[in-house]
Coordinates of C-alpha atoms in Angstrom, one line a residue:
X1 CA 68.5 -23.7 37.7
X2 CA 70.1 -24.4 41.2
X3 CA 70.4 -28.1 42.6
X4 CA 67.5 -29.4 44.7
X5 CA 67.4 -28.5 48.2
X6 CA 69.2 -24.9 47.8
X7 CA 67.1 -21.6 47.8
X8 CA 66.0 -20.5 44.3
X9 CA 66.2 -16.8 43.5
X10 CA 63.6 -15.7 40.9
X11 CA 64.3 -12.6 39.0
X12 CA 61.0 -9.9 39.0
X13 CA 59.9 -11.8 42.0
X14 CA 56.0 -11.4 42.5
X15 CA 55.0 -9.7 46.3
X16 CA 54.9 -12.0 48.6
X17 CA 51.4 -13.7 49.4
X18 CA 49.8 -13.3 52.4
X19 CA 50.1 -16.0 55.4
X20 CA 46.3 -16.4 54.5
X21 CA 46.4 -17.4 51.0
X22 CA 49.6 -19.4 51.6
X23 CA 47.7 -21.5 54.0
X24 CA 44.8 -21.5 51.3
X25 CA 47.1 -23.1 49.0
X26 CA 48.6 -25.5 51.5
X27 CA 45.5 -26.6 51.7
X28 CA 44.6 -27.1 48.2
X29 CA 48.2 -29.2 47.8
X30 CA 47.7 -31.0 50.5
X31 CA 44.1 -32.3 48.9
X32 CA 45.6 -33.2 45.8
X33 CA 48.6 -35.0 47.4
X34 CA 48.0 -36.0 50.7
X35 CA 49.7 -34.2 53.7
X36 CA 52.5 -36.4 53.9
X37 CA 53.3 -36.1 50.3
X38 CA 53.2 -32.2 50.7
X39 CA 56.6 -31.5 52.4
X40 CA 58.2 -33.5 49.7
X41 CA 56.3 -32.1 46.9
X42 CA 58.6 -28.8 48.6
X43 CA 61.8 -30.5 47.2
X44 CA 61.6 -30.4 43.2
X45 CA 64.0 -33.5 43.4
X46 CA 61.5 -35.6 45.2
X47 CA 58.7 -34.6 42.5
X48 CA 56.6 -37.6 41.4
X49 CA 58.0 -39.0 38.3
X50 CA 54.9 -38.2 36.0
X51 CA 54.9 -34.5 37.0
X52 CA 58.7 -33.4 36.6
X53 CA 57.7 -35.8 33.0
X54 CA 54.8 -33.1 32.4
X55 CA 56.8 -30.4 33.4
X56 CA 59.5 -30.9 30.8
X57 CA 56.5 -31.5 27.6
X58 CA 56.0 -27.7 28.6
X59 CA 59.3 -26.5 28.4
X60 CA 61.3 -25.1 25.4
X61 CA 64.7 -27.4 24.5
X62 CA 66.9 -25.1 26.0
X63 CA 64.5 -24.9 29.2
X64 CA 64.8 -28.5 29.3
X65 CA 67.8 -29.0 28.7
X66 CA 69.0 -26.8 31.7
X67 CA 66.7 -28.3 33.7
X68 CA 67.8 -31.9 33.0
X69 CA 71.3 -30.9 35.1
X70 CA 69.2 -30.2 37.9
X71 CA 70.2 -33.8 39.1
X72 CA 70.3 -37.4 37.8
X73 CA 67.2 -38.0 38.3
X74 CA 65.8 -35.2 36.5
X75 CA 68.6 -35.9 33.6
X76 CA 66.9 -39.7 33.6
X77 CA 63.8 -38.1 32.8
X78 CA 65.1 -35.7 30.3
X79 CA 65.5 -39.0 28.1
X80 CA 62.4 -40.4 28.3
X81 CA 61.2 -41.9 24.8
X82 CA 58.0 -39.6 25.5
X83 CA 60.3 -36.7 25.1
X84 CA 61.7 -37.2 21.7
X85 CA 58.6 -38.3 19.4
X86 CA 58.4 -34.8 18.2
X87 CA 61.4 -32.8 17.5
X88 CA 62.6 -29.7 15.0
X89 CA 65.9 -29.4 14.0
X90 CA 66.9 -25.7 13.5
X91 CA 70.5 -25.3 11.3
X92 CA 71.8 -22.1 10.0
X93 CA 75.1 -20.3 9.9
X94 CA 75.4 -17.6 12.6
X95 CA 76.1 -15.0 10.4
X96 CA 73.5 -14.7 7.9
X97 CA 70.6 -15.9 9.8
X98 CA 68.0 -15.4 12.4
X99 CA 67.3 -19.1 13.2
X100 CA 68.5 -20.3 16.9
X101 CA 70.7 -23.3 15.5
X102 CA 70.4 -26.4 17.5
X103 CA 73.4 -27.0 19.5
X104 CA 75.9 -29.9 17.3
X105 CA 76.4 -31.9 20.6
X106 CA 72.9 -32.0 21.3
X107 CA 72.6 -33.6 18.1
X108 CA 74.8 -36.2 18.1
X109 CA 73.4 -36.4 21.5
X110 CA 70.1 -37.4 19.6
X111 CA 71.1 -39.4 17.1
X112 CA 73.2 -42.0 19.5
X113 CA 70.4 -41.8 22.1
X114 CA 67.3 -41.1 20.1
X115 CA 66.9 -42.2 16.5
X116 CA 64.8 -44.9 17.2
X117 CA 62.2 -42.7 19.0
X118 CA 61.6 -40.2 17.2
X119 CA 58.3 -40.4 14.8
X120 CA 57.5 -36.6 13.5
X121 CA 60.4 -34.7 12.1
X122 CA 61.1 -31.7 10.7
X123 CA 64.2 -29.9 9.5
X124 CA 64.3 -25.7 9.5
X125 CA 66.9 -24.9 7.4
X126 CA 68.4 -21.2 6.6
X127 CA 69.0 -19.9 2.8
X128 CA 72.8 -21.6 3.1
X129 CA 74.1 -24.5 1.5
X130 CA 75.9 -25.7 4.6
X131 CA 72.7 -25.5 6.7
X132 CA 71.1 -28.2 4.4
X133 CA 74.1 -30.3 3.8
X134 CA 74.2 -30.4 7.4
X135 CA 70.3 -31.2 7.6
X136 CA 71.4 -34.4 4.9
X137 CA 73.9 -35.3 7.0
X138 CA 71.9 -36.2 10.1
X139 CA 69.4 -37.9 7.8
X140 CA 71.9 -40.4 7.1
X141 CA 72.5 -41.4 10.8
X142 CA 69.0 -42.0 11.5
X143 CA 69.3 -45.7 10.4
X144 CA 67.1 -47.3 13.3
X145 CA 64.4 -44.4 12.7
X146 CA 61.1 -45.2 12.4
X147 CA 59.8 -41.7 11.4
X148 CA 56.4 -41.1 10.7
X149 CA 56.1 -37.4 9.5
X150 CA 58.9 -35.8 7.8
X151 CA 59.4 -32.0 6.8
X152 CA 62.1 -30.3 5.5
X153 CA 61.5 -26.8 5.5
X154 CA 63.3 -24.1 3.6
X155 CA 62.9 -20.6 5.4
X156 CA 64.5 -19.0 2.1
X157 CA 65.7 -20.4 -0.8
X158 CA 67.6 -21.7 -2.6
X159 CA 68.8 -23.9 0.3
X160 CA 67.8 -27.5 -0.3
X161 CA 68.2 -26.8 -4.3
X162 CA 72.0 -26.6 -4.1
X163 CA 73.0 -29.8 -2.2
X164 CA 74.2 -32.3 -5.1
X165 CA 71.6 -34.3 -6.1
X166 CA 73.1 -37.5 -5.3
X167 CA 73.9 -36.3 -1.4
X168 CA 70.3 -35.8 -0.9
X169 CA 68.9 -39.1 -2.4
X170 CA 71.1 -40.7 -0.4
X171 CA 70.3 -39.3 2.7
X172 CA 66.3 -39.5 2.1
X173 CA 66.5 -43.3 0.9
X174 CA 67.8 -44.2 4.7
X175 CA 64.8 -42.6 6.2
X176 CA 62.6 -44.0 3.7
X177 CA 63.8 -48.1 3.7
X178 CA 64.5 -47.8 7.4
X179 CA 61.1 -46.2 8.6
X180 CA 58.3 -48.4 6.9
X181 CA 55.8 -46.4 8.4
X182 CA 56.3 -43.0 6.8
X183 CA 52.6 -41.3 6.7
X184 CA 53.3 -37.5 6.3
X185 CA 56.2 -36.3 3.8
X186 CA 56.8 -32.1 3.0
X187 CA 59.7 -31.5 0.8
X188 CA 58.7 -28.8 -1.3
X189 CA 62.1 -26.6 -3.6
X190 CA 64.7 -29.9 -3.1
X191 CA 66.3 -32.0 -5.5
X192 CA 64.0 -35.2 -4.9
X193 CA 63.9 -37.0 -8.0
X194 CA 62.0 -40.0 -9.3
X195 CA 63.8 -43.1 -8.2
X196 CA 63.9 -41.8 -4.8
X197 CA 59.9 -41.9 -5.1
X198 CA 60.1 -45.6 -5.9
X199 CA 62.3 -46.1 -2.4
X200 CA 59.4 -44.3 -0.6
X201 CA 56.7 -46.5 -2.4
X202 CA 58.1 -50.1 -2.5
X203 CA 58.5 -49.2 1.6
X204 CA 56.0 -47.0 2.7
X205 CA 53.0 -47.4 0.2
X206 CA 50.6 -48.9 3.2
X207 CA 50.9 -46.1 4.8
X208 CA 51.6 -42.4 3.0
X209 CA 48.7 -40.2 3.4
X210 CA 50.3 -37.1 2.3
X211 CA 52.8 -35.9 0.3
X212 CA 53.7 -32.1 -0.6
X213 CA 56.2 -31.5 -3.1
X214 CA 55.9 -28.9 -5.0
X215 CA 58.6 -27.3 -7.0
X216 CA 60.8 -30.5 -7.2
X217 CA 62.3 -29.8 -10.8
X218 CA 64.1 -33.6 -11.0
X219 CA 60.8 -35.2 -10.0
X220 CA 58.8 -36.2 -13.8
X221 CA 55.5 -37.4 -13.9
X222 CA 56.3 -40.8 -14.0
X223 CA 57.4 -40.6 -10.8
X224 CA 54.3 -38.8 -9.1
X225 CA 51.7 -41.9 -11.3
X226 CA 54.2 -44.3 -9.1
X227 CA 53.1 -42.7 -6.1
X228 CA 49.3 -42.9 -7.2
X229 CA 49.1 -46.0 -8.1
X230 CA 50.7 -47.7 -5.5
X231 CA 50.1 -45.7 -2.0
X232 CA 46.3 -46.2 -2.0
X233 CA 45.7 -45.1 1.2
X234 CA 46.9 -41.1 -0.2
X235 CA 44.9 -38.7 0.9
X236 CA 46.7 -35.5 0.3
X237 CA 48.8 -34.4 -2.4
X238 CA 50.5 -31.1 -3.4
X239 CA 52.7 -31.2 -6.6
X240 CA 53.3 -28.4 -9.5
X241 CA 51.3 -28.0 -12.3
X242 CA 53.1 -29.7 -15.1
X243 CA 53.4 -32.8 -13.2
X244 CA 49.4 -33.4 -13.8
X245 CA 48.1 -35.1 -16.0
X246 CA 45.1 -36.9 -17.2
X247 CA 47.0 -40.3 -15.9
X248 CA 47.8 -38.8 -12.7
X249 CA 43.7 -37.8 -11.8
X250 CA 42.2 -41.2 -13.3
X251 CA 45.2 -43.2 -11.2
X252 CA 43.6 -40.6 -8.0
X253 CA 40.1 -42.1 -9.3
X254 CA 40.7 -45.7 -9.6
X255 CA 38.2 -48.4 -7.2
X256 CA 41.3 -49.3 -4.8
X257 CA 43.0 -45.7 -4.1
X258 CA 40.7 -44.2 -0.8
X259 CA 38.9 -41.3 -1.4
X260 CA 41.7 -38.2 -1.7
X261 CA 40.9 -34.9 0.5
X262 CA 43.0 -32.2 -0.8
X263 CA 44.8 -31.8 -4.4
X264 CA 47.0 -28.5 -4.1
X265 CA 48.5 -27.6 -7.4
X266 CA 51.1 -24.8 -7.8
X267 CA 51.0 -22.7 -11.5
X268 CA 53.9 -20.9 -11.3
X269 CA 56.0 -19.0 -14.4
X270 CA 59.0 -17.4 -14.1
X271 CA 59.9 -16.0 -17.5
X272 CA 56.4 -14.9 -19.8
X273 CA 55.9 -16.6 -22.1
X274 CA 58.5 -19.2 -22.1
X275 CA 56.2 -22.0 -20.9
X276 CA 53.6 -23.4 -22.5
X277 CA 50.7 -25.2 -20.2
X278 CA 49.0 -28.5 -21.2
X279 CA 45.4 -28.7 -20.5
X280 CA 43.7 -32.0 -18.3
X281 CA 40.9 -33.0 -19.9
X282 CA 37.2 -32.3 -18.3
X283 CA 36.6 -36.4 -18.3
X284 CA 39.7 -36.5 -16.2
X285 CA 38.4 -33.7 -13.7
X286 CA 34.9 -35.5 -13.8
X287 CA 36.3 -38.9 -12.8
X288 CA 38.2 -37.3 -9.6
X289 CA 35.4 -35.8 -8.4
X290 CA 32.8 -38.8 -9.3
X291 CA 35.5 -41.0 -7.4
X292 CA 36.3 -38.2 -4.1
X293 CA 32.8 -36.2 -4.4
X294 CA 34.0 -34.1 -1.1
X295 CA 37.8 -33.4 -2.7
X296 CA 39.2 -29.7 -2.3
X297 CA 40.8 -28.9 -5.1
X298 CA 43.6 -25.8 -4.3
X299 CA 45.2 -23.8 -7.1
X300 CA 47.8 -21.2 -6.4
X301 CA 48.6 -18.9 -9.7
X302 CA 51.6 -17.0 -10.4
X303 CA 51.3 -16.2 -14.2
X304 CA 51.6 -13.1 -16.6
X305 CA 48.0 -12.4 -18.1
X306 CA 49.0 -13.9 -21.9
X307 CA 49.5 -17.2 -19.7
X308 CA 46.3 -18.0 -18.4
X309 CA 45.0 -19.0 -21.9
X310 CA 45.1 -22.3 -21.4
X311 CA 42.8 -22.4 -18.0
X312 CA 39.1 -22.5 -17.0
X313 CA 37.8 -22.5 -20.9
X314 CA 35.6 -25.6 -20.0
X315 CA 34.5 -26.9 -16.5
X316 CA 37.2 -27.2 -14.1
X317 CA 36.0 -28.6 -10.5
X318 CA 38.1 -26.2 -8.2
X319 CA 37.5 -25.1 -5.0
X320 CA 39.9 -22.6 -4.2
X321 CA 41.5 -20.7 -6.5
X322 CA 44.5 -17.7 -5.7
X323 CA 46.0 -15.4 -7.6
X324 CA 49.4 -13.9 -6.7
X325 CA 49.9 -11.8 -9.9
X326 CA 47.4 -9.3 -12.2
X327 CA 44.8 -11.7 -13.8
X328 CA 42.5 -10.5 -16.6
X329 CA 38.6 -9.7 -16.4
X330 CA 38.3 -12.2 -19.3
X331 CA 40.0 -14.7 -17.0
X332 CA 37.7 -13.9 -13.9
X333 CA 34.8 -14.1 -16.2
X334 CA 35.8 -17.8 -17.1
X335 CA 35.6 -18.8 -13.3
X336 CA 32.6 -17.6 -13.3
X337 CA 31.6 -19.6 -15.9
X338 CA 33.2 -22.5 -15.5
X339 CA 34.4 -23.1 -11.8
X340 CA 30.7 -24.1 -10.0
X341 CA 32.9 -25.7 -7.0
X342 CA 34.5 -22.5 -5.9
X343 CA 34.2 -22.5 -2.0
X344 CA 37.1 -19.3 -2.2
X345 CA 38.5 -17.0 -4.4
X346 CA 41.5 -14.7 -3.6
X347 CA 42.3 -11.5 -6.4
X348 CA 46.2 -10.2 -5.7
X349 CA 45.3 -7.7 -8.6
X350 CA 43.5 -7.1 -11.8
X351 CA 44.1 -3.6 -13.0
X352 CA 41.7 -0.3 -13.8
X353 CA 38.7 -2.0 -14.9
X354 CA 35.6 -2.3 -12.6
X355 CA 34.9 -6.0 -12.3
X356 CA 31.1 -5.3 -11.4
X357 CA 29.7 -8.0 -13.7
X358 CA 32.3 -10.7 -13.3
X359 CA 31.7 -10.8 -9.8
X360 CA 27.6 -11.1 -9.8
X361 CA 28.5 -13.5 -12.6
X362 CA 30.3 -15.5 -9.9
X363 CA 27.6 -14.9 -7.0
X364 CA 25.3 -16.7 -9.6
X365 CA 27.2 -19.9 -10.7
X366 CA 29.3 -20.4 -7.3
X367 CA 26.7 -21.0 -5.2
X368 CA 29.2 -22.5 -2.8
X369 CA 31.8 -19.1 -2.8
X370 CA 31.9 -18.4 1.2
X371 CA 35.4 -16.5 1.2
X372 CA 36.6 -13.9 -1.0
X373 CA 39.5 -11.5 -1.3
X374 CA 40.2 -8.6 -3.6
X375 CA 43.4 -6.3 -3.4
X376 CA 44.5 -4.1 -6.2
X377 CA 41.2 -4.4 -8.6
X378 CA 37.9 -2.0 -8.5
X379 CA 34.6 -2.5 -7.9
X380 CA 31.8 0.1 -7.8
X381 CA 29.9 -0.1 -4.5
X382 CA 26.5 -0.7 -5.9
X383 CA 28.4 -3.3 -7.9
X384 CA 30.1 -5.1 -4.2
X385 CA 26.6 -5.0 -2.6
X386 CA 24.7 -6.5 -5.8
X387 CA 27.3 -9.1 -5.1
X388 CA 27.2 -9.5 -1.7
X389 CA 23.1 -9.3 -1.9
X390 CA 23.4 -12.4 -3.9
X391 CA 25.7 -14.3 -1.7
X392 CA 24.5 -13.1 1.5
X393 CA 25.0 -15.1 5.0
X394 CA 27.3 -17.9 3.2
X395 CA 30.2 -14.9 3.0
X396 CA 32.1 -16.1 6.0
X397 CA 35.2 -14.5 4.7
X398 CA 35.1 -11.3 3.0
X399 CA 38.2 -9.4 2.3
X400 CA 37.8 -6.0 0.6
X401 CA 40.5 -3.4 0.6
X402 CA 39.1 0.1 0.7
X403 CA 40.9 1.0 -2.1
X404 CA 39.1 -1.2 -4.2
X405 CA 35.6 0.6 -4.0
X406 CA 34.8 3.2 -6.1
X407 CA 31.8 5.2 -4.7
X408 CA 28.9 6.0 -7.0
X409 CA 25.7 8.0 -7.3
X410 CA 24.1 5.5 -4.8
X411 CA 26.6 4.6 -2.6
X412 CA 29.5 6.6 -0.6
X413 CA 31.5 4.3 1.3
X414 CA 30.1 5.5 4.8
X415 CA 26.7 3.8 3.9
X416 CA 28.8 1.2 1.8
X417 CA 29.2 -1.0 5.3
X418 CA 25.7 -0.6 6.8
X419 CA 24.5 -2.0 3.5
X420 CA 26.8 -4.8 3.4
X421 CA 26.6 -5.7 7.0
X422 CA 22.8 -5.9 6.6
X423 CA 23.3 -8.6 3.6
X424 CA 25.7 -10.8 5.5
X425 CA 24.0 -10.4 8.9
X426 CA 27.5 -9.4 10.5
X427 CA 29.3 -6.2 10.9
X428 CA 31.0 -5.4 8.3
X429 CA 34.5 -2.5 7.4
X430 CA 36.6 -2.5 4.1
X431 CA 40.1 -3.4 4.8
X432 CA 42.2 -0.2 5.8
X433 CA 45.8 0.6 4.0
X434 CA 48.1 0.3 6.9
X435 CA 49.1 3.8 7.4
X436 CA 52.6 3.5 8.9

């Protein structure tokens, strides 16, 4: 950008107005400025303070950055405390990585400058080992922060998982004792560990409201019941499977913790039949729900079909439930059965078997199912439209891939959609198979 007061050339430059509209416009600045604050409006030096201030809240870092050597008073502006509440800090190594890295003087830049203002955080690290070191590294500099959301954000593993577990506990425990106001934490796939928890409690337990965390392999749960009984003011939580546990819900359930919103819960196997999953008692379920009546309850599945034994063989009080891998007719017929919260329900794959009646089964107990989503399963059409029939309007979301309806001896796929769109009210088209 050139200095104030010298003619700016614009690349692609629009025609040029006509003297009309150019007056028209004059006019219109000169109402909202004042004549004699027009001709300096002209010099982008002279701006008023709060608009070069707005100007800047618009612009991308680089953007800003450029514009800040404008002149001083544009660079005064360009470290506002406004400016630097909210920032991302991008690391990755050149070569194997798509991510624009921020620029290493404009972080140190930052952290002598702008540690104490900044509140909501977030690291985007590449799949690299040095990217996250690097991310650690500046966490342990911001010891005047007083952070307020904090994300560390893996764009491909394993990332966060390799930095010695010791280098990142460090790091985190200075944002954690030096903030004391920490509301918003996501560090899911690092090495956080339990006595780093304690740190975030004993400082931050007035006010956490959410923390995600799933896969953290170091963190037990001992360390998660800390959390719940001591940050009562939690609202969200996202944490793997074998950290629940009948403690964890009744601590979620107890007269002094606030009512909790969300409860996202990752299943996840990597080897069949090499883990073996506990089961949380229905009282426990019962008392989180009796306590948090309006809770959604997420769970995302990636098991092998001999794994899900251990699920949905009494009431369960989920809300969302998705698949990622084949799950078993026997399975679906269980959530049918047993899940009368379901608000959505999404099917990666099920096999060769039409799942006619497990679905109606579902229309009839779910009364509260409003999204659903089937990919590689089957379903006869006058099977879908029983179901849809029964759920009618209340489908907000249906996802149906084209593939998955078999046509019958009543229904071709043509009149498939004019039936269905009649029983939700809306139009409605199977999902097409991307054809390139």
């Amino acid at each position: 950008m050139k200095r104030a007061g010298q003619k700016v050339v614009v690349e692609n430059e629009a025609p040029r107005t006509s003297q009309k509209s150019k007056k028209q416009k004059t006019c219109l600045y000169g109402a909202a400025f004042g004549e004699s604050d027009l001709h300096a409006s002209m010099d982008w030096g002279s701006l008023p303070h709060h608009v070069i201030l707005r100007i800047f809240q618009f612009l991308s870092l680089v953007d800003r950055a450029r514009a800040s050597s404008v002149c001083r008073r544009w660079n005064e502006i360009f470290h506002i405390p406004d400016l630097w509440r909210r920032f991302e800090f991008e690391l990755s190594q050149p070569a194997t990585s798509y991510l624009k890295s921020t620029h290493p003087d404009l972080i140190q830049q930052i952290i002598k400058r702008h540690a104490d203002h900044l509140q909501y955080v977030s690291f985007k690290v590449d799949s690299s080992t040095e990217s996250a070191e690097a991310a650690c590294d500046i966490l342990s500099q911001l010891v005047n922060c007083s952070i307020k959301t904090l994300g560390l954000i893996s764009t491909a593993k394993p990332s966060f998982m390799n930095v010695s577990k010791a280098h990142f506990a460090s790091a985190l425990t200075v944002v954690f004792v030096n903030s004391k106001s920490l509301s918003s934490i996501k560090i899911d796939d690092t090495p956080l560990d339990d006595p780093s928890l304690k740190v975030l409690v004993a400082n931050n337990s007035d006010t956490l409201k959410l923390l995600k965390m799933s896969s953290c392999p170091h963190v037990s749960p001992a360390g998660i019941l800390c959390v719940a009984d001591q940050c009562h003011g939690l609202k969200e939580l996202a944490l793997n499977y074998y950290i629940l546990s009948d403690e964890l819900l009744l601590a979620l359930s107890s007269e002094k913790h606030v009512d909790l919103e969300h409860l996202r819960i990752d299943v996840v196997s990597e080897n069949p039949g090499q883990v073996e999953f506990h089961t949380i008692k229905k009282q426990s379920w019962d008392a989180l729900v009796k306590h948090s009546p309006k809770v959604n309850i997420v769970m995302y599945f990636f098991l092998y079909e001999e794994e899900f034994d251990t699920f949905f063989r009494e009431e369960t009080p989920v809300t969302h439930l998705y698949f990622g891998r084949a799950v078993s007719k026997a399975m679906l017929g269980r959530i049918g059965m047993n899940c009368p919260r379901l608000i959505e329900l999404v099917v990666c794959a099920n096999g060769l078997q039409p799942l006619d009646d497990e679905l109606i089964r579902i229309a009839e107990r779910c009364k509260n199912l409003t999204a659903m989503g089937l990919g590689e399963c089957e379903v006869t059409c006058r099977g879908f439209i029983e179901f849809v029939k029964m759920c009618g309007g209340r489908l907000t979301q249906l996802s149906i891939m084209e593939e998955v309806l078999i046509p019958d001896n009543d229904y071709s796929l043509d009149r498939l959609h004019l039936e269905v769109s009649k029983h939700l009210g809306r139009m409605w088209f199977p999902d097409m198979m991307p054809t390139w």
